[in-house]
Tab-separated table of C-alpha atoms in Angstrom:
chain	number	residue	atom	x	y	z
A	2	UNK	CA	0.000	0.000	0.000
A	3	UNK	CA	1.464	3.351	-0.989
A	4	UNK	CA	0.629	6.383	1.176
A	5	UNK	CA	-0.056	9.399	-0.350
A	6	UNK	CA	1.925	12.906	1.262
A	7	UNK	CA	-0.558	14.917	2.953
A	8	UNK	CA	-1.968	17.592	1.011
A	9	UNK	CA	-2.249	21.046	2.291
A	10	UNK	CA	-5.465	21.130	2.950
A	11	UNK	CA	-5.428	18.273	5.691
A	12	UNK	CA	-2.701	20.589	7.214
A	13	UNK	CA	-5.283	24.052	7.169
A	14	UNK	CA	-8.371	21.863	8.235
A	15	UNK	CA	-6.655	19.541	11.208
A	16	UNK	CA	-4.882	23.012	12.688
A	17	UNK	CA	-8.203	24.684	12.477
A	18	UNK	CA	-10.081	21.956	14.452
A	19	UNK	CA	-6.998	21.485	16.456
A	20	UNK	CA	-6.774	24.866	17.570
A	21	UNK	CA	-10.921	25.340	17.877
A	22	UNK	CA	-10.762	22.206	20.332
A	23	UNK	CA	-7.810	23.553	22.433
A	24	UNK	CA	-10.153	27.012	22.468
A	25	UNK	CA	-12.862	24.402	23.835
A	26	UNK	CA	-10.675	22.865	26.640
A	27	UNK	CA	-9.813	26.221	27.758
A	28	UNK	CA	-13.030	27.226	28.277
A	29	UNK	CA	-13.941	23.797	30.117
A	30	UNK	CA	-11.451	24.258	32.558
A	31	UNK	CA	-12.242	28.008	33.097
A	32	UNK	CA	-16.307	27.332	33.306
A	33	UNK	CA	-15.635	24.614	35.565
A	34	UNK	CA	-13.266	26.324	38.044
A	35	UNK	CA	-15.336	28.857	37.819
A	36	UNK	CA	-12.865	31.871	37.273
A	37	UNK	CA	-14.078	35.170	38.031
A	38	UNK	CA	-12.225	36.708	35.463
A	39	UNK	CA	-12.937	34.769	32.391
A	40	UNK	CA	-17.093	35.027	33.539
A	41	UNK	CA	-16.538	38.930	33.447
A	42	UNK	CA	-14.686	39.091	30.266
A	43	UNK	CA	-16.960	37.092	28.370
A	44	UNK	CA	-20.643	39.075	30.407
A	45	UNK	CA	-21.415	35.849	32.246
A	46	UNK	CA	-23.625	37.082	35.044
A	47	UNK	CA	-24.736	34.688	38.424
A	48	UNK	CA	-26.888	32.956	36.334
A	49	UNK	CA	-24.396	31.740	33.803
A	50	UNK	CA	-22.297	30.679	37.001
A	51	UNK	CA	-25.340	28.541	38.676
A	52	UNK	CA	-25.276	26.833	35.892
A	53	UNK	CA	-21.956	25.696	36.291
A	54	UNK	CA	-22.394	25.170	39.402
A	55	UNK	CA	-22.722	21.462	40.159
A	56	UNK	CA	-22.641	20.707	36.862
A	57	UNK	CA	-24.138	16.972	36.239
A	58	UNK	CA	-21.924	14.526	35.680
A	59	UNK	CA	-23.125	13.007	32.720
A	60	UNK	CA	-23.736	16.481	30.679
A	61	UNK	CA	-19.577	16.797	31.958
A	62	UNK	CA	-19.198	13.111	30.230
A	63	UNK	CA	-20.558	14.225	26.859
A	64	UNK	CA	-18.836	17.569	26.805
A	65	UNK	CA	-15.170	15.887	27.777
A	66	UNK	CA	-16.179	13.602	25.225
A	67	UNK	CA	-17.042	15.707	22.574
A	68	UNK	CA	-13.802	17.674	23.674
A	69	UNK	CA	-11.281	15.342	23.528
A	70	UNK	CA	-12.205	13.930	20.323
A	71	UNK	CA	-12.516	17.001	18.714
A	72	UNK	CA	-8.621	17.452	19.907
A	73	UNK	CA	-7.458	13.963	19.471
A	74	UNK	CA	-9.390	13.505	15.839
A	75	UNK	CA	-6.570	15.846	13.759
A	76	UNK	CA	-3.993	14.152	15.176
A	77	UNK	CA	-4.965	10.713	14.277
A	78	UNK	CA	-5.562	11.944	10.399
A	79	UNK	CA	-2.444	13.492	10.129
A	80	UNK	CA	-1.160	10.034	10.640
A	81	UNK	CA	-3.548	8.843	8.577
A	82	UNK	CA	-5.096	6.199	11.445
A	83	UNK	CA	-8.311	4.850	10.702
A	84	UNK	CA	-9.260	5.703	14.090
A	85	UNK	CA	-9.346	9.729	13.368
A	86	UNK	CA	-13.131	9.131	11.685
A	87	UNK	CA	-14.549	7.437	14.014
A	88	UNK	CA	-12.707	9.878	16.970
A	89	UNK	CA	-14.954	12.607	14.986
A	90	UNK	CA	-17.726	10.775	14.519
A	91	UNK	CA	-17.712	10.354	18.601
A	92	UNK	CA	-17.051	14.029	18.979
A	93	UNK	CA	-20.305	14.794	16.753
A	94	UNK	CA	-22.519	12.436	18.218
A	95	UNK	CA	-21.002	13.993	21.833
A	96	UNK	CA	-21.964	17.182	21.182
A	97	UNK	CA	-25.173	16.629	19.433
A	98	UNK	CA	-26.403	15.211	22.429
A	99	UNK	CA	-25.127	17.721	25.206
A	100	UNK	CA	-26.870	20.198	23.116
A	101	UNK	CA	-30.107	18.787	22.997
A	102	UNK	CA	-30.390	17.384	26.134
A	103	UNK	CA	-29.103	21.155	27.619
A	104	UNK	CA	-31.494	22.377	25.510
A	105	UNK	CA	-34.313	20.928	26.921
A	106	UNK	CA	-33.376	20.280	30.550
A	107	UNK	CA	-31.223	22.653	31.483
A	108	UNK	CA	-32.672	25.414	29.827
A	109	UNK	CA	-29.142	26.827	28.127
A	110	UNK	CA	-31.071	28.813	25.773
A	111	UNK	CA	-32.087	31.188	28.209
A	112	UNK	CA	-29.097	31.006	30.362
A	113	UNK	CA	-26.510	31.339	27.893
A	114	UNK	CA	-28.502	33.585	25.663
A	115	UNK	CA	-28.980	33.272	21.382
A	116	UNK	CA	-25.284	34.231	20.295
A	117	UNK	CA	-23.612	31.171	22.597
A	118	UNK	CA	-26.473	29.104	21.440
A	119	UNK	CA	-25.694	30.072	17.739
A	120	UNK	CA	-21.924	29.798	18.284
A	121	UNK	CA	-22.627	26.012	19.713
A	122	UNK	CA	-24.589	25.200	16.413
A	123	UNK	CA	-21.680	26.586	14.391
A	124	UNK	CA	-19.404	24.356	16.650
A	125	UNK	CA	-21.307	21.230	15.906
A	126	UNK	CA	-21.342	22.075	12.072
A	127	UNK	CA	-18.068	22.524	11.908
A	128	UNK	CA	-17.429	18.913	13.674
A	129	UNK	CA	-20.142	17.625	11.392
A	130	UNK	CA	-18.205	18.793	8.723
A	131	UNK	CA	-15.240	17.693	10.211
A	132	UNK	CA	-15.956	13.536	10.014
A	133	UNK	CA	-16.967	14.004	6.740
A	134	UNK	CA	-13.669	15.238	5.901
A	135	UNK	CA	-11.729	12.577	8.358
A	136	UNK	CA	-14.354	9.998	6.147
A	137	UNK	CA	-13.136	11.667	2.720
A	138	UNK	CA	-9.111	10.924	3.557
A	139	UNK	CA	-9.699	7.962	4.846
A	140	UNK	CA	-11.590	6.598	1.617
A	141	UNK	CA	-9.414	9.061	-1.121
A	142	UNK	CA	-6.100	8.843	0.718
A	143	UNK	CA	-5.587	5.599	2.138
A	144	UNK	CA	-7.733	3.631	-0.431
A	145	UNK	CA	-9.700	2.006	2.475
C-alpha cells in the first residue's frame, strides 16, 4: 500500500479543528473552576455561574467527550489512522447530544442567551463537517 503525502489542505483543516478544540478545553477548565475573570470578560452574570455550578456529571461526560475527540481527531488523520473518523464521529454524536439534552433540561437557551447558542450550532457544524472530511481521507487517501 502506498501512502499518499498529505496535502495542504489536511494541514489548514486539522490546525483549524486542532486549535478550535484547544479554544474548547480552555473554556472547560475556566467554566468549571469557575474563574471570576474569564465570567466577566466574556458578560457571564450569576446565572451563567449557577449553571456551572454542580454541573451533572453526565452532561460533563458528553462535553469531555465531545472535547477530547474534537482534539485527538486531527492528530490521528495526520497520521492517517483509521481511528481519526470514528474519533470525529464520537465528537459529533457527543456534542449533538449535550446540546439537545441542555437544551431541553437545562434550559441553556435562556441562560446562555442566542449568540452562545448560535456559536454552539456553528461548533457542531463545523465537527459535522469535520468527520466528513476525516471519512473523505480515509476513503481518497488511504484507499480504504
Amino acid at each position: 500500500m502506498i501512502i499518499k503525502r498529505n496535502p495542504w489542505h489536511l494541514w489548514l483543516f486539522s490546525f483549524f479543528v486542532l486549535f478550535l478544540y484547544s479554544m474548547g478545553i480552555y473554556d472547560l477548565f475556566m467554566m468549571l473552576t469557575h474563574n471570576q475573570n474569564y465570567y466577566v470578560t466574556h458578560g457571564y452574570g450569576k446565572q451563567v455561574v449557577d449553571y456551572f455550578t454542580n454541573y451533572p456529571i453526565y452532561f460533563l461526560v458528553l462535553w469531555v467527550t465531545n472535547l477530547l475527540g474534537g482534539f485527538f481527531s486531527p492528530f490521528l488523520l495526520i497520521i492517517r489512522s483509521k481511528w481519526a473518523k470514528t474519533l470525529a464521529f464520537t465528537s459529533t454524536v457527543a456534542d449533538l447530544l449535550l446540546l439537545l439534552f441542555t437544551f431541553i433540561f437545562r434550559n441553556r437557551l435562556n441562560v446562555l442567551g442566542v449568540s452562545v447558542a448560535v456559536f454552539d450550532i456553528f461548533i457542531l457544524g463545523i465537527t459535522f463537517g469535520w468527520y466528513f472530511y476525516c471519512g473523505y481521507i480515509d476513503k481518497h487517501m488511504t484507499g480504504r
